[in-house]
Amino acid sequence: MALAAAAGLEDDGLIGTMKVFCGRANPTTGSVEWLEEDEHYDYHQEIARSSYADMLHDKDRCQGLWSNNFSGLSEAMAAVNAGNVKYYQGIRAAVRRVKERGQPVIVLDIGTGTGLLSMMAVSAGADFCYAIEVFKPMADAAVKIVEKNGFSDKIKIINKHSTEVSVGPDGDMQCYANILVTELFDTELIGEGALPSYEHAHKNLVEENCEAVPHKATVYAQLVESRRMWSWNKLFPVHIQTDNAEKIIVAPSEMENCPGAPSVYDIQLNQMPRGDFTILSNVLTMFSVDFSRQVNSSPTYHTMQFEPLVSGRAQVVLSWWDIDMDPDGKIKCSMAPYWVHSDPKNIQWRDHWMQCVYFLPNEEPVAQGESLYLIAHRDDYCVWYNLHKTRIEKSKSNFHGERPVCECQAHLLWNRPRFGELNDQNRTEQYMQALKKVLKADSICLCISDGSLLPILAHCVGAEQVFTIENSAVSYRLMKKIFKANHLEDKISIIEKRPELLTSADLGDRKISVLLGEPFFTTSLLPWHSLYFWYARTAVTEHLADSIIVLPQAASLHMVVVEFKDLWRIRSPCGTCEGFDVHIMDDMIKHSLDFREAREAEPHPLWEYSSRCLSEPQQVLTFDFQKPVPQRPLSAKGSVTLQRPGRSHGVVLWMEYHLTAESSISTGLVQRPEAQGECSWNPHCKQAVYFLNSTLEAKTQDSPQIVTYALEFNPKVGDISMDFRLVS
């Protein structure tokens, strides 16, 4: 993001073109860089990195919306696909009800985005629409879209936050609205500030008992037991088999009792195998919000009594919501996962509205048939859950429960996939076997990774001395607690420094014989950002023995061409929606995608997205950690042939870390593609996706398609430039 700006710099000989200096922490080299960028750099990045087209292709939605409290385009653009039936039906019905009362129809559209909902309202018979859009570039686009579609005389675009809009003869709105149309929801329903926005609108911008589209939202919950999901929240005991005995790494009691991170974990539950969780309760209706009446954003709670269907350990609450577009509940849009959905074979795919995973503060044993109470707490932006064995009396009006806050610091350092990675016993065993091959009784080890258990593994295998570098105060404090809980505080030395600041005194004037790394760093976004380990290895070269052993000894970058079942939608243009021309929005997105960084790969957890490999996986670059980072770039050019029929939507890239000559850890494909190309991705990592500018139908082997590639790793900036092209 741009941190500071300098204006009036020359650009291609033109004086007065605005530029900004962007300060960025380079996740690969670890350095802070200041680069000169176009003044709209952040804006273009926001648009280019968004998942707007996913919303545009949501058949149940029809809002061309940006969040009223703008927090990013990826959560702001809405669905404008040709099948956007639900919102349109709700708007038509609301307009009809107002007309039947003999009133002029005045619509307020908060977060209008493209202006689509307002255009729908006018087409349905509304007399006038006030369309609010806080983000100026989007508001400007809405003005053009509304004008192009011939609605300028009945739609007024207001470039303000809704809380700044005034009503009156000299105000932004001439009168109060009697229909409120908006979409301010995220996966959690209220996380984008829907409640405060509705609360203000009802008090200041609309008539009492106005119509609202949507009319109501209802939040549902289901209690489950799931070792897989619980592994995203707690550090399990890690079993280590040494030559002498089994040792167990345990979490500090502070971590065991920690309520965890306050944020919801939103994922594609429709990709979660049914065998990975046990349902403990029926679907519980937790609470509803009527958007046609005054909304209260004050903290509150809702209690549902239930009896467990089976005995088990209550660990996780799965939650989702649906919205009724009309008062009768006949026009409904549901986020229900497949096992409770009314039509599981025809679920609308979405990446903007998914399902929620909430972790209870602690797992609780429950018995079939006993009486329990699930409590949903909420404030104005957040929901969290607790399980009680007795009812909370309503007379305790001040009982809202404290929003969970991490007290152990592990949830501040490790994200959910990282917890799962550390709890992967098979992965731990791979590192153990590799360590046994390279460590000796006199080994002096240095570990460079953020919050890693490798130092403990190295000590258990029998290294003479183990040092570990922790870059941040959070990771330093966390690892001290873990070492202390396992009585290793005097066995492993923690150094709170950046690698380049390491001194001989920090190491007791000893040379390092084995350098270790998973590698894992909290700043890594793309797979190759963990090459920071290579830069750190280079920075500590003077402290390494001549016969240094590095684990992993090397890394390699791999690629495969894929067809996505649904993920392609986030990059697909919309064009015309419900008869309204929104090409201006498509052009706006395309313009932003033409910026330099926007043409690069982006991270996605592909286990959540069905895909097929159209080519065979291929190794394209290799990085030798035994040697320092080279001065010259590493490059690769070539082509891959598509072996299977299908749409070539993009190229997936990932890293593999070669612990030894015989053992490797993949952050991408965990096995070769099956005969039809079905992919199995590492569930603990995000893979990099480079979306191709165009897709072709891969033909039969008689006339196969090919994808050409050109990649270059620039050691000066620590990044990989890439270009992929589909050739017919």
XYZ file of C-alpha atoms in Angstrom:
728
model
C 0.000 0.000 0.000
C 1.106 3.556 -0.598
C 2.441 4.977 2.643
C 3.557 8.427 1.520
C 3.051 10.473 -1.622
C 5.037 12.944 -3.681
C 3.244 14.830 -6.433
C 4.182 16.551 -9.667
C 6.807 14.089 -10.917
C 7.535 13.812 -14.596
C 6.104 10.878 -16.488
C 7.071 10.303 -20.118
C 7.864 13.983 -20.507
C 4.532 15.220 -19.194
C 4.802 17.555 -16.214
C 2.135 17.297 -13.551
C 1.367 13.577 -13.700
C 0.833 12.498 -10.121
C 3.014 9.780 -8.651
C 3.240 8.186 -5.227
C 6.083 6.486 -3.432
C 4.896 3.107 -2.217
C 6.644 1.659 0.796
C 6.407 -2.129 0.845
C 7.939 -4.814 2.998
C 9.334 -7.366 0.574
C 8.235 -10.766 1.950
C 11.030 -12.596 0.112
C 14.073 -10.423 0.786
C 12.791 -9.042 4.089
C 13.696 -5.478 3.124
C 11.484 -2.397 2.885
C 11.351 -0.990 -0.635
C 10.188 2.415 -1.846
C 8.872 2.379 -5.385
C 7.394 5.096 -7.580
C 3.896 4.218 -8.704
C 0.909 5.813 -10.413
C -1.220 7.831 -7.968
C -4.091 5.357 -8.482
C -1.873 2.341 -7.787
C -3.724 1.207 -4.654
C -7.080 1.675 -6.341
C -6.059 -0.426 -9.349
C -4.616 -3.121 -7.086
C -7.856 -3.210 -5.095
C -9.899 -3.720 -8.236
C -7.500 -6.142 -9.902
C -7.216 -8.362 -6.829
C -10.929 -8.424 -6.190
C -13.301 -11.330 -6.715
C -15.942 -9.062 -8.242
C -16.860 -11.391 -11.076
C -17.716 -14.154 -8.634
C -20.482 -11.845 -7.383
C -21.346 -10.864 -10.923
C -22.090 -14.499 -11.709
C -24.178 -15.185 -8.597
C -27.586 -16.062 -9.943
C -29.294 -15.436 -6.614
C -27.934 -11.920 -6.320
C -28.446 -8.930 -8.504
C -26.828 -6.050 -6.693
C -24.102 -4.032 -8.342
C -22.909 -2.948 -4.939
C -19.844 -1.693 -3.191
C -19.891 -1.865 0.568
C -21.306 1.281 2.121
C -18.401 1.144 4.569
C -15.936 0.417 1.782
C -13.433 -2.246 2.838
C -12.335 -3.613 -0.495
C -13.806 -4.439 -3.862
C -13.598 -8.164 -3.271
C -16.387 -7.775 -0.706
C -18.132 -4.978 -2.521
C -19.071 -5.762 -6.095
C -22.268 -7.725 -6.412
C -23.945 -10.185 -8.654
C -25.133 -9.009 -12.030
C -25.368 -12.205 -14.010
C -28.200 -12.771 -16.506
C -29.871 -15.075 -13.976
C -29.943 -12.594 -11.068
C -33.501 -13.404 -10.255
C -33.906 -13.163 -6.511
C -33.130 -9.503 -5.916
C -35.048 -8.459 -9.025
C -38.118 -10.426 -7.915
C -37.892 -8.877 -4.461
C -37.654 -5.351 -5.885
C -40.622 -5.870 -8.204
C -42.719 -7.165 -5.312
C -41.733 -4.266 -3.042
C -42.543 -1.667 -5.721
C -45.917 -3.322 -6.300
C -46.791 -3.242 -2.588
C -46.010 0.485 -2.313
C -48.003 1.289 -5.441
C -50.951 -0.680 -4.078
C -50.937 1.710 -1.108
C -51.263 4.614 -3.536
C -47.863 6.086 -2.671
C -45.109 7.348 -4.958
C -42.208 4.859 -4.910
C -38.979 6.409 -3.594
C -36.061 3.977 -3.357
C -32.876 4.309 -1.308
C -30.041 2.111 -2.603
C -27.106 2.086 -0.159
C -23.855 0.973 -1.733
C -25.128 1.108 -5.289
C -21.918 0.088 -7.087
C -22.882 -0.147 -10.755
C -26.334 1.286 -10.042
C -27.911 -1.990 -11.074
C -30.457 -2.251 -8.264
C -31.610 1.291 -8.831
C -32.032 0.585 -12.555
C -34.029 -2.512 -11.685
C -36.202 -0.464 -9.331
C -36.955 2.165 -11.977
C -37.687 -0.562 -14.520
C -40.070 -2.094 -11.983
C -41.963 1.228 -11.693
C -40.147 3.243 -9.023
C -40.663 6.990 -9.351
C -37.151 7.932 -8.187
C -34.040 6.339 -6.716
C -31.304 7.757 -4.522
C -28.217 5.625 -5.028
C -25.418 6.069 -2.474
C -21.843 5.071 -3.264
C -18.968 6.125 -1.014
C -16.099 5.076 -3.316
C -15.625 7.878 -5.848
C -14.237 5.852 -8.795
C -17.173 3.481 -8.457
C -19.647 6.335 -8.077
C -18.268 7.912 -11.260
C -18.679 4.586 -13.061
C -22.258 4.284 -11.767
C -23.105 7.717 -13.163
C -21.881 6.604 -16.599
C -23.661 3.246 -16.433
C -26.946 4.836 -15.373
C -26.639 7.417 -18.157
C -25.770 4.780 -20.772
C -28.869 2.816 -19.841
C -31.115 5.903 -20.012
C -32.010 6.311 -16.328
C -30.269 9.577 -15.439
C -33.565 11.413 -14.970
C -34.777 9.006 -12.276
C -31.580 7.954 -10.489
C -29.351 10.274 -8.488
C -25.889 8.972 -7.576
C -24.731 10.368 -4.218
C -20.985 10.053 -3.625
C -21.073 9.962 0.179
C -21.171 7.590 3.085
C -24.813 6.961 3.959
C -24.304 8.461 7.428
C -23.371 11.770 5.763
C -26.478 11.968 3.553
C -29.024 14.661 4.367
C -32.770 14.778 3.680
C -34.750 17.936 2.911
C -35.366 20.627 0.276
C -31.672 21.519 0.213
C -30.401 18.058 1.090
C -28.994 15.136 -0.885
C -32.443 13.532 -0.797
C -35.571 15.617 -1.254
C -37.692 13.242 0.817
C -37.517 10.053 2.842
C -37.501 6.766 0.933
C -40.190 4.115 1.358
C -38.139 1.239 -0.094
C -34.685 0.412 1.230
C -32.588 -1.738 -1.068
C -29.066 -2.722 -0.125
C -26.573 -5.546 0.242
C -24.089 -4.988 3.024
C -23.465 -8.604 3.934
C -20.415 -10.802 4.207
C -20.084 -14.494 5.039
C -20.784 -13.682 8.700
C -23.755 -11.487 7.647
C -22.825 -8.502 9.832
C -19.051 -8.265 9.377
C -19.202 -5.369 6.904
C -21.182 -3.153 9.238
C -24.669 -4.005 8.004
C -26.312 -3.412 11.390
C -25.011 0.144 12.029
C -25.783 1.092 8.418
C -29.357 -0.179 8.620
C -29.778 1.392 12.049
C -28.761 4.819 10.756
C -30.839 4.530 7.600
C -34.021 3.732 9.520
C -33.475 6.647 11.885
C -32.518 9.212 9.265
C -33.212 8.245 5.644
C -36.361 6.118 5.273
C -39.988 6.218 6.357
C -41.176 4.210 9.316
C -42.245 0.665 8.335
C -40.664 1.027 4.904
C -40.305 -1.888 2.536
C -36.874 -3.490 2.479
C -35.137 -5.753 -0.024
C -33.977 -8.055 1.374
C -36.737 -8.144 3.987
C -35.129 -10.423 6.566
C -31.997 -12.462 7.284
C -31.850 -15.573 9.466
C -28.696 -17.077 10.966
C -28.432 -20.839 11.478
C -25.948 -22.944 13.442
C -25.047 -26.595 13.833
C -22.804 -28.093 16.496
C -20.228 -30.624 15.267
C -17.241 -32.634 16.368
C -14.350 -32.526 13.906
C -10.737 -33.411 14.562
C -9.788 -31.800 11.263
C -11.465 -28.468 12.006
C -10.424 -28.482 15.659
C -6.827 -28.891 14.450
C -7.160 -25.391 12.969
C -7.571 -23.944 16.455
C -5.467 -25.890 18.954
C -1.971 -27.382 18.990
C -2.325 -31.125 19.463
C 0.311 -33.191 21.265
C 3.073 -33.968 18.758
C 4.409 -37.509 19.016
C 8.094 -37.946 18.218
C 9.670 -41.377 17.911
C 13.387 -41.261 18.724
C 15.856 -44.137 18.825
C 15.347 -44.507 22.562
C 11.693 -43.713 23.230
C 8.641 -41.755 22.204
C 8.569 -38.116 23.213
C 5.528 -35.875 23.190
C 5.558 -32.138 22.542
C 2.710 -30.518 24.459
C 1.140 -27.092 24.215
C 1.413 -24.668 27.158
C -1.636 -24.650 29.415
C -2.168 -21.015 28.434
C -2.632 -22.158 24.838
C -4.904 -25.019 25.834
C -7.222 -22.650 27.698
C -7.071 -19.793 25.188
C -10.462 -18.913 23.615
C -8.687 -18.360 20.298
C -8.835 -15.698 17.632
C -11.842 -13.356 17.543
C -12.348 -13.630 13.788
C -14.604 -16.112 12.045
C -13.008 -18.661 9.713
C -14.960 -18.514 6.471
C -14.450 -21.407 4.082
C -16.175 -23.369 1.343
C -17.869 -25.951 3.553
C -19.297 -27.519 0.410
C -15.797 -28.898 -0.203
C -15.559 -30.437 3.277
C -16.047 -34.219 3.064
C -18.929 -35.456 5.179
C -16.623 -37.948 6.846
C -14.498 -35.148 8.324
C -17.074 -34.143 10.938
C -19.780 -35.641 13.135
C -23.055 -33.739 13.464
C -24.033 -33.340 17.115
C -27.191 -31.245 16.753
C -29.989 -30.445 14.399
C -29.807 -27.154 12.517
C -30.623 -24.442 15.064
C -32.265 -21.139 14.116
C -30.204 -18.695 16.178
C -31.572 -15.255 15.323
C -33.175 -13.129 12.606
C -32.911 -9.481 11.572
C -35.926 -7.692 10.066
C -34.501 -5.049 7.734
C -37.882 -3.377 7.204
C -37.996 -2.266 10.855
C -35.629 -0.311 13.086
C -32.413 -2.307 13.507
C -30.478 -2.270 16.775
C -26.722 -2.761 16.518
C -26.137 -2.886 20.295
C -24.476 -6.045 21.645
C -26.882 -8.848 22.477
C -27.159 -12.621 22.579
C -29.561 -15.334 21.487
C -30.043 -18.730 23.139
C -31.275 -21.989 21.631
C -31.996 -25.062 23.721
C -31.307 -28.431 22.098
C -30.493 -32.059 22.780
C -27.435 -33.638 21.125
C -28.283 -36.222 18.472
C -25.295 -38.349 19.514
C -22.684 -38.271 22.230
C -19.355 -36.705 21.366
C -17.080 -33.751 21.918
C -18.550 -30.349 21.058
C -15.789 -28.420 19.335
C -17.045 -26.409 16.394
C -20.131 -24.431 15.411
C -20.863 -24.300 11.696
C -23.021 -21.359 10.701
C -24.646 -19.811 7.660
C -27.578 -17.574 6.830
C -30.349 -17.058 4.356
C -32.227 -13.955 3.285
C -35.902 -13.506 2.438
C -36.433 -10.943 -0.290
C -40.115 -10.555 0.585
C -42.241 -10.548 3.791
C -43.837 -13.903 2.894
C -40.495 -15.697 2.561
C -41.312 -16.936 -0.942
C -38.195 -15.407 -2.506
C -35.262 -16.872 -0.625
C -31.499 -16.923 -1.064
C -29.695 -19.540 1.060
C -26.047 -20.137 1.993
C -26.813 -23.578 3.458
C -24.106 -26.224 2.898
C -24.789 -29.325 0.874
C -25.820 -31.687 3.684
C -28.752 -29.477 4.738
C -29.493 -27.692 1.452
C -32.953 -28.186 -0.044
C -31.442 -28.833 -3.489
C -27.875 -30.116 -2.916
C -27.284 -30.926 -6.586
C -27.966 -27.331 -7.673
C -26.195 -25.164 -5.116
C -25.218 -21.714 -6.377
C -21.429 -21.388 -6.113
C -20.162 -18.290 -4.345
C -16.831 -17.066 -3.079
C -18.160 -13.863 -1.488
C -20.725 -15.580 0.728
C -19.498 -18.899 2.060
C -20.052 -20.582 5.431
C -18.645 -19.844 8.868
C -16.556 -22.000 11.166
C -16.587 -20.889 14.813
C -14.486 -22.586 17.473
C -15.844 -22.996 20.971
C -13.469 -21.672 23.655
C -12.853 -25.269 24.749
C -14.121 -28.632 23.608
C -16.892 -30.011 25.783
C -18.107 -33.616 26.162
C -21.822 -33.880 25.412
C -24.194 -36.784 25.885
C -27.019 -37.790 23.604
C -30.342 -36.460 24.864
C -29.029 -34.086 27.547
C -30.355 -30.535 27.611
C -27.856 -27.927 26.362
C -27.944 -24.257 25.390
C -26.058 -22.810 22.432
C -25.570 -19.059 22.751
C -24.860 -16.780 19.814
C -23.331 -13.509 20.982
C -22.989 -10.572 18.653
C -21.905 -6.970 18.642
C -22.203 -4.609 15.707
C -19.618 -6.413 13.548
C -18.915 -9.867 14.996
C -20.588 -13.116 16.077
C -19.231 -15.746 18.466
C -20.639 -18.805 20.225
C -20.636 -20.445 23.654
C -22.116 -23.696 24.921
C -23.819 -23.834 28.333
C -25.469 -26.585 30.340
C -27.844 -24.164 32.048
C -29.986 -21.387 30.613
C -28.747 -17.813 30.931
C -31.517 -15.821 32.544
C -32.879 -13.017 30.384
C -32.939 -10.845 33.495
C -29.178 -10.629 33.149
C -29.601 -7.941 30.531
C -25.942 -7.053 30.627
C -24.833 -10.588 29.766
C -23.371 -10.410 26.299
C -20.200 -12.419 26.813
C -16.771 -11.084 26.037
C -15.657 -11.251 22.444
C -12.955 -13.966 22.354
C -9.439 -12.564 22.408
C -6.286 -14.634 22.004
C -4.371 -14.732 25.280
C -1.659 -17.236 24.330
C -0.409 -15.335 21.241
C -0.368 -18.500 19.120
C -3.535 -17.384 17.318
C -1.860 -14.050 16.590
C 1.154 -15.734 14.992
C -0.351 -18.808 13.355
C -3.337 -18.661 11.051
C -5.820 -21.527 10.781
C -3.973 -23.447 8.032
C -0.723 -23.108 10.009
C -2.309 -24.777 13.032
C -3.410 -27.593 10.726
C 0.084 -27.866 9.290
C 1.717 -28.140 12.717
C -0.831 -30.801 13.674
C -0.087 -32.890 10.573
C 1.674 -35.880 12.125
C 2.715 -37.288 8.734
C 4.429 -34.018 7.848
C 6.199 -33.977 11.219
C 7.401 -37.528 10.622
C 8.898 -36.497 7.266
C 10.952 -33.810 8.968
C 11.968 -36.242 11.694
C 13.258 -38.809 9.203
C 15.160 -36.104 7.319
C 16.704 -34.759 10.534
C 17.851 -38.241 11.540
C 19.782 -38.457 8.276
C 21.628 -35.144 8.586
C 22.115 -34.588 12.333
C 25.005 -35.925 14.377
C 25.770 -35.874 18.075
C 28.036 -32.846 17.633
C 25.693 -30.900 15.322
C 25.251 -27.188 16.035
C 21.875 -26.215 14.557
C 20.328 -22.885 13.662
C 16.641 -22.791 12.742
C 15.204 -19.941 10.670
C 11.401 -20.066 10.481
C 8.575 -18.257 12.276
C 7.214 -20.144 15.268
C 8.504 -23.522 14.140
C 8.712 -26.783 16.070
C 11.842 -27.802 14.142
C 14.194 -26.730 16.977
C 12.416 -29.181 19.296
C 12.650 -31.944 16.705
C 16.356 -31.256 16.237
C 16.945 -31.412 19.983
C 14.991 -34.662 20.286
C 17.000 -36.258 17.484
C 20.161 -35.480 19.438
C 21.821 -32.301 18.163
C 24.472 -30.989 20.550
C 23.135 -27.425 20.520
C 20.129 -25.757 18.917
C 19.584 -22.064 18.208
C 16.465 -20.559 16.679
C 15.925 -17.075 15.282
C 12.556 -15.398 15.856
C 12.028 -12.144 13.973
C 9.123 -10.827 16.012
C 8.406 -10.295 19.688
C 5.189 -12.323 19.340
C 6.937 -15.405 17.969
C 9.751 -15.000 20.513
C 7.330 -14.977 23.459
C 5.270 -17.847 22.066
C 8.253 -20.120 21.482
C 9.600 -19.377 24.968
C 6.285 -20.606 26.394
C 6.345 -23.762 24.262
C 9.951 -24.551 25.184
C 9.187 -23.979 28.859
C 6.118 -26.229 28.755
C 8.363 -28.996 27.406
C 11.236 -28.277 29.824
C 13.502 -27.127 27.015
C 14.067 -23.500 28.030
C 17.690 -24.359 28.906
C 18.178 -26.651 25.919
C 17.212 -24.391 23.018
C 18.477 -20.817 22.656
C 16.053 -18.285 21.176
C 17.542 -15.268 19.436
C 15.139 -12.364 18.833
C 16.879 -10.785 15.854
C 16.699 -10.499 12.134
C 19.182 -12.899 10.478
C 21.383 -10.115 9.107
C 21.906 -8.795 12.649
C 23.133 -12.103 14.023
C 26.533 -11.939 15.731
C 29.077 -14.567 16.733
C 28.369 -13.740 20.357
C 24.715 -14.767 19.835
C 26.006 -18.213 18.900
C 28.602 -18.484 21.641
C 31.322 -18.036 18.994
C 30.430 -21.387 17.475
C 29.945 -22.158 13.801
C 26.654 -23.581 12.597
C 26.965 -27.036 11.067
C 23.278 -27.586 10.182
C 20.924 -24.804 9.056
C 17.237 -25.683 9.354
C 14.011 -24.238 8.015
C 10.577 -25.593 7.139
C 10.537 -22.894 5.751
C 7.513 -20.957 7.071
C 7.167 -17.196 7.488
C 4.059 -15.300 8.530
C 4.691 -12.608 5.904
C 4.535 -15.067 2.996
C 1.555 -14.678 0.694
C 2.703 -16.493 -2.437
C 4.495 -19.851 -2.348
C 7.894 -18.446 -3.359
C 7.852 -15.795 -0.650
C 9.275 -18.448 1.648
C 12.481 -18.067 -0.344
C 13.159 -15.578 2.412
C 14.892 -18.583 3.963
C 17.433 -18.418 1.116
C 18.092 -14.729 1.789
C 18.388 -15.409 5.510
C 20.808 -18.256 4.754
C 22.863 -15.811 2.694
C 22.778 -13.214 5.490
C 24.246 -15.659 8.034
C 26.889 -17.121 5.720
C 29.785 -15.925 7.903
C 28.399 -17.972 10.794
C 28.195 -21.217 8.816
C 30.798 -23.954 8.868
C 32.576 -24.773 5.617
C 30.837 -28.147 5.559
C 27.413 -26.638 6.220
C 24.370 -28.847 5.725
C 21.151 -27.033 4.853
C 17.732 -28.594 5.338
C 15.914 -28.239 3.059
C 18.838 -28.514 0.681
C 16.885 -27.027 -2.235
C 13.502 -25.888 -3.447
C 11.784 -26.078 -6.810
C 8.914 -24.233 -8.461
C 6.284 -26.350 -10.200
C 3.378 -25.568 -12.512
C 0.320 -27.221 -14.008
C -2.452 -25.944 -16.310
C -5.903 -26.396 -14.758
C -9.594 -26.132 -15.429
C -11.634 -24.790 -12.507
C -15.192 -25.850 -11.922
C -16.108 -22.434 -10.507
C -13.123 -20.301 -9.503
C -12.797 -18.950 -13.060
C -15.898 -16.840 -12.371
C -13.934 -14.312 -10.309
C -12.133 -13.232 -13.495
C -14.961 -13.517 -16.009
C -16.519 -10.293 -17.420
C -20.231 -9.679 -17.058
C -21.329 -7.584 -20.047
C -25.131 -7.288 -19.938
C -27.181 -8.143 -16.839
C -30.948 -8.434 -16.793
C -30.946 -6.279 -19.899
C -28.728 -3.561 -18.357
C -25.409 -2.751 -19.981
C -22.548 -2.839 -17.464
C -19.659 -3.022 -19.933
C -18.273 0.136 -18.339
C -17.633 -1.904 -15.183
C -15.913 -4.631 -17.197
C -13.706 -2.018 -18.878
C -12.848 -0.553 -15.479
C -11.731 -3.949 -14.220
C -9.776 -4.718 -17.383
C -7.951 -1.407 -17.144
C -6.864 -2.211 -13.603
C -5.828 -5.714 -14.610
C -3.450 -4.167 -17.130
C -1.331 -2.728 -14.327
C 1.995 -4.438 -13.661
C 1.348 -6.318 -10.432
C -2.236 -7.117 -11.338
C -0.964 -9.438 -14.090
C 0.793 -11.668 -11.609
C -0.343 -14.758 -9.756
C -2.581 -14.589 -6.709
C -2.928 -16.955 -3.727
C -5.872 -19.327 -3.313
C -6.413 -22.369 -1.038
C -7.238 -24.733 -3.880
C -8.510 -27.564 -1.693
C -11.641 -25.396 -1.444
C -12.081 -25.177 -5.233
C -12.719 -28.122 -7.534
C -10.237 -28.316 -10.381
C -8.790 -30.640 -12.999
C -5.232 -30.786 -14.292
C -5.190 -30.444 -18.077
C -1.418 -30.873 -18.291
C 1.050 -32.935 -16.329
C 2.811 -31.082 -13.479
C 6.198 -29.728 -14.466
C 9.210 -28.418 -12.554
C 10.336 -25.061 -13.954
C 12.856 -23.491 -11.537
C 15.275 -24.812 -8.911
C 16.815 -22.945 -5.962
C 19.964 -24.362 -4.350
C 19.999 -23.522 -0.644
C 23.444 -25.030 -0.183
C 24.758 -21.917 -1.893
C 23.988 -18.214 -1.239
C 21.465 -16.344 -3.373
C 23.103 -15.816 -6.789
C 23.759 -12.401 -8.290
C 22.248 -13.260 -11.658
C 18.599 -14.060 -12.399
C 17.315 -17.607 -12.755
C 15.044 -18.085 -15.742
C 13.068 -20.762 -17.541
C 11.237 -20.827 -20.853
C 9.291 -23.593 -22.485
C 5.862 -25.018 -23.104
C 3.507 -27.639 -21.743
C 1.073 -29.682 -23.763
C -2.479 -30.086 -22.547
C -3.107 -33.796 -22.129
C -6.792 -33.695 -21.237
C -9.852 -31.974 -22.746
C -11.288 -29.016 -20.867
C -11.153 -25.243 -20.443
C -7.683 -23.940 -19.617
C -8.568 -21.315 -17.024
C -5.190 -20.779 -15.452
C -1.796 -22.003 -14.340
C -1.219 -23.133 -10.755
C 2.250 -22.725 -9.245
C 3.674 -24.081 -6.002
C 6.922 -24.836 -4.242
C 8.425 -28.143 -3.252
C 11.091 -28.267 -0.560
C 13.684 -31.015 -0.906
C 14.630 -31.918 2.647
C 17.095 -34.527 1.460
C 17.758 -36.273 -1.829
C 15.003 -38.780 -0.985
C 12.406 -36.624 0.807
C 10.367 -33.621 -0.364
C 7.495 -31.552 1.007
C 5.007 -30.181 -1.537
C 2.961 -27.037 -0.953
C 0.847 -27.855 -4.006
C -0.154 -31.178 -5.502
C 0.259 -33.930 -2.951
C -0.053 -36.707 -5.519
C -0.042 -37.142 -9.274
C -3.307 -36.165 -11.004
C -5.769 -38.990 -11.472
C -6.715 -40.308 -14.905
C -9.351 -37.619 -15.498
C -7.099 -34.932 -14.037
C -8.684 -34.647 -10.565
C -6.369 -32.665 -8.276
C -5.470 -33.202 -4.640
C -3.953 -30.055 -3.128
C -2.072 -29.511 0.121
C -4.831 -28.297 2.488
C -2.408 -26.337 4.699
C -1.079 -24.023 1.971
C -2.279 -21.505 -0.546
C -1.224 -22.124 -4.114
C -0.545 -19.379 -6.674
C -3.001 -19.036 -9.568
C -2.146 -17.184 -12.757
C -5.405 -16.673 -14.630
C -4.995 -16.861 -18.384
C -6.335 -13.878 -20.322
C -8.342 -16.141 -22.571
C -9.462 -19.733 -22.426
C -9.654 -22.282 -25.185
C -11.315 -25.637 -25.211
C -8.468 -28.128 -25.058
C -8.957 -30.544 -27.936
C -8.191 -34.200 -28.300
C -4.684 -35.532 -28.570
C -4.967 -35.309 -32.371
C -4.616 -31.518 -32.134
C -3.494 -30.626 -28.579
C -3.238 -27.107 -27.192
C -0.053 -25.845 -25.584
C 0.739 -23.213 -22.963
C 4.035 -21.374 -23.292
C 5.780 -20.022 -20.229
C 8.576 -17.605 -19.399
C 9.634 -17.160 -15.780
C 12.471 -15.236 -14.216
C 13.551 -15.054 -10.601
C 15.202 -11.696 -9.956
C 17.477 -12.034 -6.899
C 17.669 -8.270 -6.415
C 13.957 -7.966 -5.696
C 13.277 -11.557 -4.677
C 10.297 -11.936 -6.977
C 9.364 -14.102 -9.933
C 8.098 -12.416 -13.093
C 6.018 -14.668 -15.289
C 4.157 -14.832 -18.536
C 1.893 -17.646 -19.685
C 0.185 -17.796 -23.049
C -2.320 -20.224 -24.438
C -1.581 -21.191 -28.028
C -4.294 -22.682 -30.197
